[in-house]
Amino acid sequence: MATTLPLTQRPAWQALEAHYRKTKGLHLRTLFAEDPRRGERLTCEAVGLYLDYSKNRITDETLRLLVNLANECGLAERIAAMFRGDKINVTENRAVLHVALRAPRDAHIYVDGADVIPEVHAVLDKMAAFATRLRAGEWLGYTGRRIRSVVNVGIGGSDLGPVMAYEALKSYSARDLTFRFVSNVDGTDFAEATRDLDPAETLFIVSSKTFTTQETMTNARTARAWCLRALGDEQAIARHFVAVSTNAVEVAKFGIDTANMVGFWDWVGGRYSMDSAIGLSTMIAIGPDNFRALLDGFHAMDEHFRTAPFERNLPALLGLLTIWYNCFFGAQTVAVLPYDQYLKRFPAYLQQLTMESNGKSTTLDGAVVTYQTSPVYWGEPGTNGQHSFYQLIHQGTKLIPCDFIGFAQALNPLGQHHDLLMSNVFAQAEALAFGKTAEQVRAEGTPEWLVPHRTFEGNRPSNVLLGERLTPAMLGKLVALYEHSVFTQGAIWNIDPFDQWGVELGKMLARRIVPELASTDQPDLKHDNSTNTLIRRYRTLRNTGR
Ligand code: F6P
């Protein structure tokens, strides 16, 4: 039953604090020695994903207390409210219904009294019809040539999801099409993405929820000019530009026929939108059937999250463990380490999902939080990271909980590669947990002066997530797992994971500085002394290059 007590005054929080003081010195070596079946017991399997969380610095009691915390914070009610379509994004007064994007055709979810599912499927059908035509070579460019290159222009959630999904599912993609992603307002991004493309065979998908984002609109205008320079006729735009947005008015103003627009809704947050129309490039790449499988994967994890008891609920467990390290051990970061080259953009995708969601310091009631909120998420695919930053995870002074992600079956089976890859997942998690004692190092004949350097303290926590194979459905499950882990954390911290006011100030100041940079006479600058000096120095340096 939810109470209105501030988080740190809740009985479950205080019980966890006392429990932390009592157990913080426990070593994973001891925990495993005392419970020979710990590695079988502290696991959870659902919808084809196996989570081994036994190498966490927890006892059964920790878990019980964390679940109590979730109950006291009303997690179950918050989950129900999201799935019901309540306006849980309170600062923007919006429903949060990415779960509706992957609900089956016969589901019913209501926003302001209207069932959104028929619209969701109408958009999916429109996307599928377009993707099918394009993949079949039936959507022709202005000069009658087949479209061979698709460029997604978007940023943040309108880029990170599409590019991550394209990379993750490349082995399912149409290899006769080229996909590029332009996000940065740095002209280099556009120039490099298009330098070898033929405008007569290129389609731009301008993806922007608001259709007002400075970077995307700048890149879209540059794309338009690039296209017109080669094709020479405004009429060409209709064959080479489609838009994905919630803002039909701005799409039309930009000059894209709204017949060539696929829409979505204000109840889809940017960082939760890769399975909405924002996934158009993904659908073109992998085809409508694979895209449906991706959505089904999301939906399977949604249903698991909605219905499983928290003790057996993958996203809830992941979220609660994150809270344990973040709020009690003071761990500042989480490393996400996919042992799959196709998931190379997954950590970057998760950075927006996790940190734009839970990087907040104000509670839903407007108070300043008195506890840590989102950790910094970061990571790289294994095994590359092992030869870079793992040294710090193993022997540095910081506690960095790790999520290892791996699959039993390779998509590119080549000799022994896959077993070698996966041996590293298991070895890293083992080394982090158990380390190597000074006695063990000595027993290897190591000279005494070298012993401290070669000793591994261990007791460094990790989760291992194991799936059969990276498929579209598996990707959907993985993304939904982290979405709902973020939700769990946000519910406990009593913050709004669905707004992002923190990005506004920088945008507003940049808008003010643009004309100051463009001006040819020295404008009267009214910033602080550092900003004024930087602007003047930039103008001087830039002008010497002219
Ligand atoms: O500035 C942050 C942000 O609003 C993100 O939340 C969003 O994903 C991104 O910008 C892009 O926004 P849009 O899709 O409206 O262009």
XYZ file of C-alpha atoms and ligand atoms in Angstrom:
562
model
C 0.000 0.000 0.000
C 1.532 3.321 -1.067
C 2.013 5.948 1.608
C 2.861 9.586 1.153
C 6.041 9.462 3.242
C 9.182 10.830 1.548
C 11.238 7.976 0.141
C 14.021 8.033 2.722
C 11.505 7.985 5.564
C 9.675 4.925 4.339
C 10.070 1.865 6.572
C 11.367 -0.224 3.655
C 14.038 2.365 2.811
C 15.160 2.564 6.423
C 15.202 -1.209 6.677
C 17.396 -1.291 3.578
C 19.760 1.275 5.116
C 20.136 -0.838 8.249
C 20.522 -3.967 6.135
C 23.170 -2.263 4.008
C 25.193 -1.327 7.104
C 25.024 -4.953 8.238
C 25.826 -6.636 4.929
C 28.025 -4.230 2.971
C 31.194 -6.128 3.924
C 29.884 -9.517 2.752
C 31.998 -10.990 -0.015
C 30.567 -12.867 -2.972
C 33.103 -15.610 -2.244
C 31.427 -16.168 1.133
C 27.907 -15.922 -0.262
C 28.676 -18.582 -2.858
C 30.549 -20.764 -0.385
C 27.584 -20.705 1.988
C 25.060 -21.527 -0.707
C 26.349 -23.973 -3.313
C 23.191 -23.542 -5.388
C 23.213 -19.747 -5.365
C 24.083 -19.619 -9.072
C 20.980 -21.684 -9.886
C 18.731 -20.043 -7.341
C 19.336 -16.351 -7.935
C 18.226 -16.476 -11.532
C 15.075 -15.543 -13.350
C 13.910 -16.657 -16.755
C 11.070 -15.147 -18.726
C 10.069 -14.698 -22.366
C 13.283 -16.361 -23.534
C 15.702 -14.240 -21.505
C 17.717 -15.749 -18.685
C 19.019 -13.425 -15.979
C 21.695 -14.639 -13.605
C 21.782 -12.097 -10.785
C 23.583 -14.345 -8.328
C 26.821 -12.344 -8.601
C 25.234 -9.359 -6.880
C 26.075 -8.278 -3.351
C 22.713 -9.322 -2.038
C 21.151 -11.904 0.212
C 17.606 -13.254 0.110
C 16.829 -10.615 2.712
C 18.102 -7.818 0.422
C 15.740 -8.973 -2.242
C 12.842 -9.181 0.154
C 13.513 -5.628 1.353
C 13.877 -4.277 -2.174
C 10.551 -5.840 -3.123
C 9.050 -4.291 0.020
C 10.360 -0.951 -1.160
C 8.729 -1.440 -4.556
C 5.455 -2.292 -2.813
C 5.630 0.659 -0.440
C 6.341 2.993 -3.366
C 3.255 1.720 -5.159
C 5.104 0.238 -8.139
C 2.223 -2.100 -8.983
C -0.225 0.792 -9.107
C 2.149 2.876 -11.228
C 2.493 0.011 -13.703
C -1.282 -0.350 -13.864
C -1.640 3.408 -14.382
C 0.792 3.391 -17.308
C -0.916 0.459 -19.025
C -4.325 2.069 -18.417
C -3.291 5.216 -20.244
C -3.372 7.512 -17.203
C -1.528 10.789 -17.646
C 1.496 9.710 -15.638
C 3.777 12.191 -17.404
C 2.468 14.799 -15.008
C 4.628 17.773 -15.934
C 3.444 17.534 -19.544
C 0.005 16.180 -18.680
C 0.384 13.240 -21.064
C -0.264 9.541 -21.074
C 2.791 7.315 -21.514
C 1.819 4.559 -23.853
C 4.772 3.126 -25.709
C 3.269 -0.190 -24.584
C 0.303 0.527 -26.887
C 2.656 0.678 -29.887
C 3.267 -3.042 -29.633
C -0.105 -4.207 -28.374
C -1.921 -6.683 -30.627
C -4.685 -5.596 -32.976
C -7.443 -6.848 -30.681
C -6.216 -4.953 -27.595
C -7.973 -1.834 -26.285
C -6.143 1.035 -24.589
C -7.856 4.352 -24.051
C -6.542 7.909 -23.958
C -9.150 10.561 -23.161
C -11.849 7.995 -23.787
C -10.643 6.991 -27.274
C -9.174 3.583 -28.068
C -5.698 4.192 -29.536
C -5.087 0.667 -30.828
C -6.914 1.030 -34.176
C -4.801 4.134 -34.972
C -1.600 2.351 -33.955
C -2.363 -0.467 -36.377
C -3.486 1.871 -39.141
C -0.061 3.559 -38.948
C 1.719 0.199 -38.889
C -0.248 -0.838 -41.984
C 0.654 2.389 -43.765
C 4.329 1.915 -42.864
C 4.194 -1.698 -44.057
C 2.657 -0.746 -47.395
C 5.333 1.887 -47.948
C 8.192 -0.350 -46.796
C 6.998 -3.180 -49.027
C 6.833 -0.929 -52.098
C 10.248 0.494 -51.428
C 11.851 -2.896 -50.780
C 10.303 -4.257 -53.961
C 11.732 -1.379 -55.985
C 8.257 -0.021 -56.709
C 8.687 3.351 -55.012
C 10.662 5.199 -57.656
C 12.652 8.390 -57.419
C 11.774 11.489 -59.459
C 13.794 10.377 -62.480
C 12.182 6.935 -62.436
C 15.145 5.174 -60.850
C 14.765 2.767 -57.986
C 15.474 4.011 -54.457
C 18.646 2.347 -53.217
C 19.615 4.508 -50.236
C 17.563 5.525 -47.245
C 18.777 8.347 -45.000
C 17.091 8.864 -41.646
C 17.418 12.465 -40.508
C 16.633 12.876 -36.821
C 18.280 13.269 -33.435
C 17.882 11.886 -29.914
C 15.037 9.403 -29.849
C 14.430 10.047 -33.539
C 17.915 8.769 -34.333
C 19.326 6.594 -31.566
C 16.563 3.972 -31.766
C 16.616 3.712 -35.575
C 20.386 3.537 -35.812
C 20.691 1.085 -32.916
C 17.965 -1.162 -34.360
C 19.476 -1.034 -37.843
C 22.884 -2.044 -36.525
C 21.425 -4.673 -34.189
C 19.334 -6.282 -36.912
C 21.665 -5.776 -39.844
C 21.820 -9.483 -40.496
C 18.046 -9.423 -41.166
C 18.244 -6.345 -43.402
C 17.825 -5.926 -47.136
C 21.425 -5.891 -48.240
C 20.618 -4.268 -51.578
C 19.658 -1.066 -49.768
C 22.035 1.357 -48.086
C 21.027 2.952 -44.793
C 22.542 6.097 -43.335
C 21.672 8.158 -40.283
C 22.260 11.881 -39.988
C 21.783 13.460 -36.587
C 24.459 15.978 -35.682
C 24.106 19.606 -36.739
C 27.814 19.406 -37.480
C 27.801 19.554 -41.290
C 30.329 16.730 -41.327
C 27.590 14.272 -40.411
C 25.499 15.141 -43.469
C 28.491 15.489 -45.780
C 29.978 12.107 -44.873
C 26.618 10.308 -44.882
C 25.750 11.499 -48.396
C 29.104 11.889 -50.148
C 28.810 8.632 -52.100
C 25.023 8.653 -52.541
C 23.149 9.398 -55.744
C 20.305 11.894 -55.135
C 18.210 10.215 -57.842
C 18.229 7.002 -55.795
C 18.039 8.446 -52.273
C 15.070 8.740 -49.951
C 15.210 10.964 -46.871
C 13.066 10.119 -43.876
C 12.821 13.268 -41.786
C 12.060 11.940 -38.308
C 11.089 14.392 -35.625
C 8.322 14.195 -33.094
C 8.011 17.979 -32.951
C 9.375 18.812 -36.422
C 10.954 21.887 -34.875
C 14.241 20.481 -33.575
C 17.050 22.748 -34.743
C 19.481 20.013 -35.740
C 16.957 17.954 -37.667
C 15.406 20.894 -39.465
C 18.845 22.208 -40.447
C 19.871 18.791 -41.779
C 16.511 18.370 -43.539
C 16.884 21.738 -45.285
C 20.410 20.791 -46.337
C 19.089 17.462 -47.646
C 16.405 19.277 -49.599
C 18.953 21.606 -51.179
C 21.257 18.625 -51.950
C 18.382 16.862 -53.671
C 17.203 19.919 -55.588
C 20.718 20.779 -56.743
C 20.897 17.413 -58.476
C 17.304 16.907 -59.556
C 16.474 20.525 -60.314
C 12.737 20.454 -59.664
C 10.596 21.067 -56.563
C 8.365 18.222 -57.749
C 11.201 15.839 -56.888
C 10.696 16.442 -53.160
C 7.539 14.344 -53.062
C 9.445 11.299 -54.367
C 12.511 11.734 -52.164
C 11.185 12.941 -48.811
C 8.887 11.369 -46.274
C 8.233 12.643 -42.782
C 7.638 10.925 -39.481
C 6.151 13.300 -36.947
C 3.295 14.221 -34.649
C 3.202 17.699 -36.191
C 1.425 17.709 -39.585
C 1.345 21.515 -39.692
C 5.133 21.849 -39.516
C 5.600 18.955 -41.962
C 3.435 20.753 -44.519
C 5.238 24.055 -43.851
C 8.535 22.330 -44.569
C 7.178 21.309 -47.958
C 6.592 17.605 -47.470
C 3.196 16.438 -48.686
C 1.350 15.132 -45.615
C 0.309 12.157 -47.763
C 3.974 11.196 -47.401
C 3.863 11.491 -43.646
C 3.415 8.813 -41.031
C 2.281 10.017 -37.676
C 2.472 9.178 -34.047
C 1.147 10.713 -30.869
C 2.126 12.922 -27.968
C 1.849 9.908 -25.659
C 4.962 8.416 -27.265
C 8.109 9.869 -25.703
C 11.026 10.444 -28.083
C 13.269 7.937 -26.289
C 10.423 5.404 -26.269
C 9.601 5.780 -29.953
C 11.755 3.292 -31.884
C 8.729 1.004 -32.251
C 6.455 3.803 -33.483
C 6.557 5.315 -36.981
C 10.033 6.521 -35.964
C 10.974 2.921 -36.769
C 10.144 3.398 -40.459
C 13.795 3.037 -41.492
C 13.985 -0.129 -39.356
C 10.914 -1.542 -41.071
C 12.302 -0.751 -44.515
C 15.572 -2.426 -43.525
C 14.205 -5.636 -42.009
C 10.766 -5.826 -43.628
C 7.294 -5.646 -42.067
C 7.270 -9.243 -40.818
C 10.500 -8.856 -38.900
C 9.275 -5.506 -37.583
C 6.133 -7.234 -36.327
C 8.355 -9.821 -34.620
C 10.268 -6.965 -32.986
C 6.994 -5.525 -31.677
C 5.903 -8.941 -30.458
C 9.151 -9.191 -28.508
C 8.452 -5.827 -26.881
C 4.922 -6.924 -26.090
C 6.036 -10.194 -24.509
C 8.271 -8.258 -22.109
C 5.465 -5.724 -21.463
C 3.130 -8.510 -20.436
C 5.779 -10.093 -18.250
C 6.431 -6.748 -16.533
C 2.732 -6.087 -16.089
C 1.891 -9.463 -14.600
C 4.883 -11.165 -12.949
C 5.449 -10.841 -9.200
C 8.370 -8.525 -8.547
C 10.552 -11.362 -7.191
C 10.272 -13.022 -10.614
C 10.019 -9.905 -12.755
C 13.070 -9.226 -14.929
C 12.691 -5.439 -15.340
C 11.674 -4.960 -11.702
C 14.679 -6.986 -10.510
C 17.055 -5.070 -12.759
C 15.608 -1.746 -11.597
C 15.727 -2.691 -7.911
C 19.321 -3.903 -8.131
C 20.257 -0.610 -9.763
C 18.677 1.230 -6.854
C 20.555 -0.975 -4.373
C 23.974 0.002 -5.761
C 23.102 3.558 -6.713
C 21.400 4.634 -3.510
C 23.045 2.460 -0.869
C 26.541 1.612 -2.137
C 26.884 5.035 -3.790
C 27.772 3.515 -7.187
C 27.587 6.312 -9.741
C 27.490 4.326 -12.965
C 26.282 1.128 -14.617
C 28.278 -0.506 -17.408
C 26.269 -2.265 -20.113
C 28.482 -4.715 -21.931
C 26.881 -6.527 -24.868
C 28.951 -9.405 -26.160
C 27.539 -9.048 -29.627
C 29.034 -6.780 -32.243
C 25.570 -6.098 -33.671
C 24.686 -4.407 -30.366
C 27.476 -1.879 -30.675
C 25.071 1.072 -30.496
C 22.978 -0.414 -27.682
C 24.836 1.377 -24.851
C 24.485 4.715 -26.681
C 20.776 4.044 -27.134
C 20.434 3.200 -23.441
C 22.122 6.430 -22.446
C 19.203 8.506 -23.678
C 16.635 6.003 -22.446
C 18.021 5.880 -18.927
C 19.544 9.274 -18.329
C 17.062 11.514 -20.142
C 14.374 9.614 -18.250
C 15.724 9.496 -14.728
C 18.307 12.275 -14.682
C 16.039 14.363 -12.458
C 16.314 15.926 -9.029
C 12.730 17.026 -8.419
C 10.038 14.685 -7.135
C 6.532 14.513 -8.540
C 5.484 16.778 -5.664
C 8.050 19.410 -6.626
C 10.477 18.726 -3.782
C 14.232 18.370 -4.215
C 15.260 14.720 -3.936
C 17.397 13.724 -0.961
C 18.823 10.626 -2.633
C 20.693 9.746 -5.793
C 18.668 9.270 -9.001
C 19.827 7.874 -12.353
C 23.285 6.429 -12.522
C 25.409 7.147 -15.585
C 24.947 4.328 -18.087
C 27.808 3.591 -20.408
C 29.433 0.692 -22.186
C 30.973 -0.857 -25.237
C 30.665 -4.245 -26.839
C 32.815 -7.057 -25.521
C 35.454 -8.162 -25.988
C 36.732 -4.741 -27.121
C 36.078 -3.083 -23.764
C 38.231 -5.693 -22.024
C 41.290 -4.206 -23.695
C 40.327 -0.715 -22.725
C 38.459 0.176 -19.536
C 37.918 -3.178 -17.780
C 41.152 -2.634 -15.840
C 39.314 0.028 -13.838
C 36.293 -2.185 -13.267
C 38.520 -4.983 -11.946
C 41.060 -3.080 -9.879
C 40.046 0.581 -9.757
C 38.649 2.402 -6.751
C 35.098 2.637 -8.075
C 32.256 0.177 -7.763
C 30.764 -0.341 -11.212
C 27.881 -2.811 -11.476
C 27.948 -4.452 -14.905
C 25.281 -5.937 -17.143
C 26.748 -8.552 -19.456
C 24.574 -9.487 -22.415
C 25.258 -12.506 -24.593
C 23.612 -15.042 -26.884
C 24.052 -18.775 -27.180
C 23.919 -18.886 -30.970
C 26.056 -16.847 -33.344
C 24.542 -15.065 -36.305
C 27.848 -15.437 -38.103
C 29.213 -18.808 -37.002
C 32.914 -18.815 -37.806
C 35.104 -21.531 -36.395
C 35.557 -21.128 -32.655
C 34.752 -17.405 -32.568
C 31.495 -17.650 -30.687
C 32.724 -19.928 -27.913
C 35.722 -17.641 -27.493
C 33.415 -14.639 -27.282
C 31.108 -16.216 -24.740
C 33.954 -17.653 -22.676
C 34.872 -14.045 -22.031
C 31.384 -13.179 -20.727
C 31.528 -15.944 -18.176
C 35.184 -15.320 -17.326
C 34.720 -11.590 -16.775
C 31.721 -12.044 -14.506
C 33.611 -14.742 -12.589
C 36.773 -12.649 -12.240
C 34.825 -9.596 -11.086
C 32.938 -11.563 -8.451
C 35.637 -13.792 -7.050
C 38.862 -11.992 -7.868
C 42.149 -13.543 -6.865
C 43.487 -13.486 -3.321
C 47.027 -12.605 -2.351
C 47.489 -16.231 -1.273
C 46.514 -17.472 -4.698
C 48.886 -14.986 -6.325
C 51.726 -16.039 -4.019
C 51.029 -19.710 -4.685
C 51.713 -19.001 -8.370
C 55.266 -18.023 -7.420
C 54.765 -14.280 -7.806
C 57.512 -12.241 -6.100
C 56.222 -10.582 -2.943
C 56.605 -6.998 -4.234
C 54.325 -7.824 -7.165
C 51.643 -9.586 -5.123
C 49.520 -6.484 -4.314
C 49.494 -5.478 -7.980
C 48.344 -8.879 -9.111
C 45.706 -9.339 -6.441
C 42.071 -8.907 -7.429
C 39.795 -7.913 -4.593
C 36.698 -9.284 -6.392
C 33.249 -8.657 -4.930
C 32.367 -6.573 -7.996
C 28.770 -7.162 -8.939
C 27.335 -8.096 -12.281
C 24.250 -9.432 -14.005
C 24.474 -11.831 -16.905
C 21.657 -11.760 -19.445
C 21.616 -14.723 -21.758
C 19.378 -15.241 -24.772
C 19.285 -17.909 -27.431
C 19.955 -15.695 -30.431
C 19.765 -12.030 -31.384
C 16.527 -11.892 -33.362
C 14.121 -8.990 -33.935
C 11.930 -10.364 -31.129
C 14.920 -10.670 -28.819
C 15.882 -7.052 -29.481
C 12.348 -5.959 -28.588
C 12.548 -7.905 -25.337
C 15.901 -6.390 -24.430
C 14.817 -2.820 -25.091
C 11.552 -3.280 -23.192
C 13.525 -4.830 -20.321
C 15.525 -1.635 -19.910
C 12.498 0.611 -20.527
C 10.694 -1.021 -17.642
C 13.774 -1.124 -15.442
C 13.935 2.658 -15.919
C 10.232 2.849 -15.068
C 10.800 0.849 -11.884
C 13.604 3.151 -10.804
C 11.603 6.298 -11.590
C 8.599 5.006 -9.643
C 10.724 4.415 -6.565
C 12.469 7.773 -6.823
C 9.041 9.379 -7.271
C 10.178 11.394 -10.280
C 8.720 11.900 -13.758
C 10.783 9.716 -16.121
C 8.905 11.005 -19.151
C 9.716 14.710 -19.324
C 13.076 16.304 -20.216
C 13.000 19.927 -19.130
C 16.730 19.770 -18.493
C 17.490 20.013 -22.214
C 15.635 23.303 -22.698
C 17.976 25.930 -21.254
C 20.917 25.025 -23.486
C 18.655 25.038 -26.565
C 17.280 28.474 -25.663
C 20.754 29.952 -25.102
C 22.028 28.508 -28.390
C 19.132 30.189 -30.210
C 20.204 33.489 -28.663
C 23.859 32.986 -29.588
C 23.286 32.025 -33.256
C 22.646 35.621 -34.452
C 25.495 36.855 -32.284
C 27.857 34.550 -34.146
C 26.444 35.481 -37.531
C 26.600 39.228 -36.980
C 29.433 40.977 -38.831
C 29.794 43.863 -36.412
C 30.763 43.261 -32.796
C 27.406 42.799 -31.109
C 26.801 44.062 -27.642
C 27.121 40.732 -25.804
C 25.205 40.351 -22.585
C 26.316 36.929 -21.374
C 28.717 36.257 -18.542
C 32.350 37.289 -19.091
C 33.481 33.776 -20.085
C 30.759 33.276 -22.702
C 31.258 36.788 -24.139
C 35.013 36.199 -24.435
C 34.541 32.792 -26.087
C 32.107 34.235 -28.619
C 34.531 37.061 -29.480
C 37.473 34.659 -29.739
C 35.471 32.359 -32.003
C 34.499 35.238 -34.292
C 38.102 36.417 -34.566
C 39.456 32.927 -35.279
C 36.718 32.170 -37.758
C 37.288 35.406 -39.638
C 41.031 34.771 -39.994
C 40.145 31.622 -41.924
C 37.958 33.513 -44.434
O 16.173 17.593 -26.816
C 15.759 16.358 -26.373
C 14.708 15.796 -27.261
O 13.507 16.447 -27.070
C 14.567 14.304 -27.054
O 13.747 13.993 -25.994
C 14.051 13.860 -28.374
O 14.196 12.481 -28.559
C 14.920 14.682 -29.286
O 15.041 15.923 -28.635
C 14.409 14.869 -30.687
O 13.157 15.468 -30.706
P 12.263 15.460 -31.995
O 11.924 14.051 -32.321
O 11.059 16.276 -31.647
O 13.045 16.091 -33.122
